[in-house]
mmCIF file of N, CA and C in Angstrom:
data_model
loop_
_atom_site.group_PDB
_atom_site.id
_atom_site.type_symbol
_atom_site.label_atom_id
_atom_site.label_comp_id
_atom_site.label_asym_id
_atom_site.label_seq_id
_atom_site.Cartn_x
_atom_site.Cartn_y
_atom_site.Cartn_z
ATOM 1 N N UNK A 1 -27.985 -6.860 -61.328
ATOM 2 C CA UNK A 1 -29.160 -6.027 -61.483
ATOM 3 C C UNK A 1 -30.022 -6.118 -60.232
ATOM 4 N N UNK A 2 -30.783 -5.085 -60.011
ATOM 5 C CA UNK A 2 -31.598 -4.987 -58.815
ATOM 6 C C UNK A 2 -32.997 -4.515 -59.184
ATOM 7 N N UNK A 3 -33.992 -4.967 -58.430
ATOM 8 C CA UNK A 3 -35.359 -4.474 -58.557
ATOM 9 C C UNK A 3 -35.562 -3.412 -57.493
ATOM 10 N N UNK A 4 -36.211 -2.316 -57.879
ATOM 11 C CA UNK A 4 -36.432 -1.197 -56.976
ATOM 12 C C UNK A 4 -37.928 -1.027 -56.781
ATOM 13 N N UNK A 5 -38.349 -0.916 -55.519
ATOM 14 C CA UNK A 5 -39.753 -0.738 -55.167
ATOM 15 C C UNK A 5 -39.907 0.548 -54.351
ATOM 16 N N UNK A 6 -41.065 1.191 -54.479
ATOM 17 C CA UNK A 6 -41.423 2.336 -53.641
ATOM 18 C C UNK A 6 -42.818 2.089 -53.092
ATOM 19 N N UNK A 7 -43.135 2.719 -51.959
ATOM 20 C CA UNK A 7 -44.476 2.594 -51.415
ATOM 21 C C UNK A 7 -45.142 3.965 -51.383
ATOM 22 N N UNK A 8 -46.333 4.034 -50.811
ATOM 23 C CA UNK A 8 -47.093 5.280 -50.813
ATOM 24 C C UNK A 8 -46.437 6.378 -49.988
ATOM 25 N N UNK A 9 -45.525 6.024 -49.081
ATOM 26 C CA UNK A 9 -44.798 7.020 -48.284
ATOM 27 C C UNK A 9 -43.441 7.344 -48.908
ATOM 28 N N UNK A 10 -43.217 6.866 -50.132
ATOM 29 C CA UNK A 10 -41.992 7.092 -50.893
ATOM 30 C C UNK A 10 -40.759 6.487 -50.233
ATOM 31 N N UNK A 11 -40.967 5.411 -49.473
ATOM 32 C CA UNK A 11 -39.849 4.649 -48.947
ATOM 33 C C UNK A 11 -39.270 3.824 -50.095
ATOM 34 N N UNK A 12 -38.020 3.464 -49.995
ATOM 35 C CA UNK A 12 -37.320 2.766 -51.057
ATOM 36 C C UNK A 12 -36.916 1.379 -50.590
ATOM 37 N N UNK A 13 -37.114 0.384 -51.455
ATOM 38 C CA UNK A 13 -36.715 -0.995 -51.165
ATOM 39 C C UNK A 13 -35.968 -1.524 -52.376
ATOM 40 N N UNK A 14 -34.754 -2.030 -52.163
ATOM 41 C CA UNK A 14 -33.922 -2.578 -53.229
ATOM 42 C C UNK A 14 -33.656 -4.040 -52.912
ATOM 43 N N UNK A 15 -33.963 -4.922 -53.883
ATOM 44 C CA UNK A 15 -33.709 -6.357 -53.730
ATOM 45 C C UNK A 15 -33.014 -6.851 -54.998
ATOM 46 N N UNK A 16 -32.285 -7.963 -54.909
ATOM 47 C CA UNK A 16 -31.696 -8.525 -56.129
ATOM 48 C C UNK A 16 -32.793 -8.909 -57.123
ATOM 49 N N UNK A 17 -32.478 -8.803 -58.404
ATOM 50 C CA UNK A 17 -33.462 -9.087 -59.443
ATOM 51 C C UNK A 17 -34.023 -10.491 -59.287
ATOM 52 N N UNK A 18 -35.340 -10.611 -59.315
ATOM 53 C CA UNK A 18 -36.015 -11.895 -59.224
ATOM 54 C C UNK A 18 -36.294 -12.365 -57.806
ATOM 55 N N UNK A 19 -35.808 -11.648 -56.797
ATOM 56 C CA UNK A 19 -36.053 -12.038 -55.406
ATOM 57 C C UNK A 19 -37.440 -11.612 -54.965
ATOM 58 N N UNK A 20 -37.963 -12.315 -53.982
ATOM 59 C CA UNK A 20 -39.248 -11.936 -53.412
ATOM 60 C C UNK A 20 -39.039 -10.828 -52.395
ATOM 61 N N UNK A 21 -40.132 -10.128 -52.071
ATOM 62 C CA UNK A 21 -40.044 -9.080 -51.061
ATOM 63 C C UNK A 21 -39.748 -9.695 -49.704
ATOM 64 N N UNK A 22 -38.912 -9.049 -48.909
ATOM 65 C CA UNK A 22 -38.635 -9.575 -47.566
ATOM 66 C C UNK A 22 -39.865 -9.456 -46.680
ATOM 67 N N UNK A 23 -39.882 -10.213 -45.622
ATOM 68 C CA UNK A 23 -41.034 -10.241 -44.714
ATOM 69 C C UNK A 23 -41.298 -8.860 -44.131
ATOM 70 N N UNK A 24 -40.263 -8.099 -43.803
ATOM 71 C CA UNK A 24 -40.483 -6.786 -43.200
ATOM 72 C C UNK A 24 -41.161 -5.821 -44.164
ATOM 73 N N UNK A 25 -40.997 -6.026 -45.469
ATOM 74 C CA UNK A 25 -41.620 -5.145 -46.438
ATOM 75 C C UNK A 25 -42.921 -5.668 -46.994
ATOM 76 N N UNK A 26 -43.301 -6.881 -46.637
ATOM 77 C CA UNK A 26 -44.464 -7.521 -47.245
ATOM 78 C C UNK A 26 -45.792 -6.923 -46.784
ATOM 79 N N UNK A 27 -45.836 -6.306 -45.607
ATOM 80 C CA UNK A 27 -47.106 -5.821 -45.096
ATOM 81 C C UNK A 27 -47.498 -4.472 -45.701
ATOM 82 N N UNK A 28 -46.616 -3.812 -46.407
ATOM 83 C CA UNK A 28 -46.933 -2.543 -47.061
ATOM 84 C C UNK A 28 -47.194 -2.772 -48.538
ATOM 85 N N UNK A 29 -47.849 -1.814 -49.148
ATOM 86 C CA UNK A 29 -48.105 -1.884 -50.584
ATOM 87 C C UNK A 29 -46.911 -1.297 -51.320
ATOM 88 N N UNK A 30 -46.149 -2.140 -51.974
ATOM 89 C CA UNK A 30 -44.979 -1.709 -52.720
ATOM 90 C C UNK A 30 -45.280 -1.730 -54.207
ATOM 91 N N UNK A 31 -44.816 -0.727 -54.934
ATOM 92 C CA UNK A 31 -44.944 -0.664 -56.392
ATOM 93 C C UNK A 31 -43.549 -0.819 -56.985
ATOM 94 N N UNK A 32 -43.454 -1.699 -57.940
ATOM 95 C CA UNK A 32 -42.165 -1.926 -58.582
ATOM 96 C C UNK A 32 -41.914 -0.819 -59.603
ATOM 97 N N UNK A 33 -40.740 -0.223 -59.542
ATOM 98 C CA UNK A 33 -40.365 0.776 -60.528
ATOM 99 C C UNK A 33 -40.187 0.072 -61.863
ATOM 100 N N UNK A 34 -40.565 0.726 -62.946
ATOM 101 C CA UNK A 34 -40.497 0.100 -64.261
ATOM 102 C C UNK A 34 -39.059 -0.176 -64.698
ATOM 103 N N UNK A 35 -38.160 0.736 -64.394
ATOM 104 C CA UNK A 35 -36.758 0.553 -64.791
ATOM 105 C C UNK A 35 -35.996 -0.172 -63.692
ATOM 106 N N UNK A 36 -35.198 -1.140 -64.090
ATOM 107 C CA UNK A 36 -34.350 -1.838 -63.123
ATOM 108 C C UNK A 36 -33.072 -1.033 -62.924
ATOM 109 N N UNK A 37 -32.514 -1.146 -61.758
ATOM 110 C CA UNK A 37 -31.237 -0.506 -61.484
ATOM 111 C C UNK A 37 -30.125 -1.456 -61.889
ATOM 112 N N UNK A 38 -29.316 -1.049 -62.833
ATOM 113 C CA UNK A 38 -28.206 -1.888 -63.281
ATOM 114 C C UNK A 38 -27.091 -1.854 -62.248
ATOM 115 N N UNK A 39 -26.856 -0.686 -61.692
ATOM 116 C CA UNK A 39 -25.825 -0.584 -60.664
ATOM 117 C C UNK A 39 -26.331 0.300 -59.533
ATOM 118 N N UNK A 40 -25.840 0.037 -58.367
ATOM 119 C CA UNK A 40 -26.171 0.825 -57.180
ATOM 120 C C UNK A 40 -24.860 1.160 -56.473
ATOM 121 N N UNK A 41 -24.922 2.007 -55.490
ATOM 122 C CA UNK A 41 -23.700 2.379 -54.783
ATOM 123 C C UNK A 41 -23.108 1.160 -54.081
ATOM 124 N N UNK A 42 -21.828 1.253 -53.784
ATOM 125 C CA UNK A 42 -21.144 0.152 -53.094
ATOM 126 C C UNK A 42 -21.752 -0.100 -51.725
ATOM 127 N N UNK A 43 -22.206 0.961 -51.068
ATOM 128 C CA UNK A 43 -22.828 0.823 -49.745
ATOM 129 C C UNK A 43 -24.113 -0.002 -49.828
ATOM 130 N N UNK A 44 -24.971 0.320 -50.793
ATOM 131 C CA UNK A 44 -26.226 -0.416 -50.962
ATOM 132 C C UNK A 44 -25.936 -1.847 -51.395
ATOM 133 N N UNK A 45 -24.982 -2.036 -52.289
ATOM 134 C CA UNK A 45 -24.638 -3.376 -52.764
ATOM 135 C C UNK A 45 -24.171 -4.268 -51.619
ATOM 136 N N UNK A 46 -23.343 -3.726 -50.720
ATOM 137 C CA UNK A 46 -22.854 -4.538 -49.605
ATOM 138 C C UNK A 46 -23.981 -4.867 -48.627
ATOM 139 N N UNK A 47 -24.905 -3.932 -48.418
ATOM 140 C CA UNK A 47 -26.039 -4.196 -47.525
ATOM 141 C C UNK A 47 -26.952 -5.260 -48.127
ATOM 142 N N UNK A 48 -27.201 -5.201 -49.446
ATOM 143 C CA UNK A 48 -28.036 -6.209 -50.113
ATOM 144 C C UNK A 48 -27.378 -7.576 -50.024
ATOM 145 N N UNK A 49 -26.060 -7.638 -50.199
ATOM 146 C CA UNK A 49 -25.365 -8.927 -50.099
ATOM 147 C C UNK A 49 -25.427 -9.481 -48.678
ATOM 148 N N UNK A 50 -25.362 -8.605 -47.695
ATOM 149 C CA UNK A 50 -25.347 -9.050 -46.299
ATOM 150 C C UNK A 50 -26.739 -9.424 -45.803
ATOM 151 N N UNK A 51 -27.752 -8.599 -46.111
ATOM 152 C CA UNK A 51 -29.094 -8.792 -45.557
ATOM 153 C C UNK A 51 -30.120 -9.286 -46.572
ATOM 154 N N UNK A 52 -29.806 -9.242 -47.850
ATOM 155 C CA UNK A 52 -30.738 -9.691 -48.876
ATOM 156 C C UNK A 52 -31.667 -8.603 -49.376
ATOM 157 N N UNK A 53 -31.614 -7.422 -48.755
ATOM 158 C CA UNK A 53 -32.421 -6.293 -49.201
ATOM 159 C C UNK A 53 -31.859 -5.001 -48.608
ATOM 160 N N UNK A 54 -32.286 -3.878 -49.153
ATOM 161 C CA UNK A 54 -31.930 -2.562 -48.620
ATOM 162 C C UNK A 54 -33.213 -1.762 -48.553
ATOM 163 N N UNK A 55 -33.499 -1.177 -47.403
ATOM 164 C CA UNK A 55 -34.712 -0.379 -47.252
ATOM 165 C C UNK A 55 -34.346 0.964 -46.652
ATOM 166 N N UNK A 56 -34.848 2.028 -47.265
ATOM 167 C CA UNK A 56 -34.596 3.369 -46.784
ATOM 168 C C UNK A 56 -35.922 4.103 -46.656
ATOM 169 N N UNK A 57 -36.128 4.714 -45.523
ATOM 170 C CA UNK A 57 -37.342 5.494 -45.305
ATOM 171 C C UNK A 57 -37.073 6.930 -45.699
ATOM 172 N N UNK A 58 -38.044 7.571 -46.323
ATOM 173 C CA UNK A 58 -37.898 8.960 -46.733
ATOM 174 C C UNK A 58 -37.673 9.854 -45.524
ATOM 175 N N UNK A 59 -38.271 9.522 -44.400
ATOM 176 C CA UNK A 59 -38.118 10.335 -43.199
ATOM 177 C C UNK A 59 -36.672 10.349 -42.707
ATOM 178 N N UNK A 60 -35.885 9.299 -43.018
ATOM 179 C CA UNK A 60 -34.473 9.258 -42.620
ATOM 180 C C UNK A 60 -33.684 10.347 -43.340
ATOM 181 N N UNK A 61 -34.042 10.630 -44.588
ATOM 182 C CA UNK A 61 -33.329 11.645 -45.346
ATOM 183 C C UNK A 61 -33.722 13.065 -44.931
ATOM 184 N N UNK A 62 -34.923 13.246 -44.477
ATOM 185 C CA UNK A 62 -35.398 14.573 -44.108
ATOM 186 C C UNK A 62 -34.776 15.095 -42.817
ATOM 187 N N UNK A 63 -34.148 14.235 -42.042
ATOM 188 C CA UNK A 63 -33.527 14.665 -40.788
ATOM 189 C C UNK A 63 -32.290 15.509 -41.034
ATOM 190 N N UNK A 64 -31.667 15.328 -42.193
ATOM 191 C CA UNK A 64 -30.396 16.009 -42.460
ATOM 192 C C UNK A 64 -30.636 17.302 -43.159
#
């Protein structure tokens, strides 16, 4: 299971359930989504296992 957070710019942060926010995300105001993600894509899962978190900026998606 994973905890999902969003901030005021609608950026997305995914961390393993019960983990603290990473230092790079700590300076922004993050709101925890009420529903936990039971499963995520294999790409996000591998990034979380490797780095301990996954962060996506909304502006990254708007480029495409």
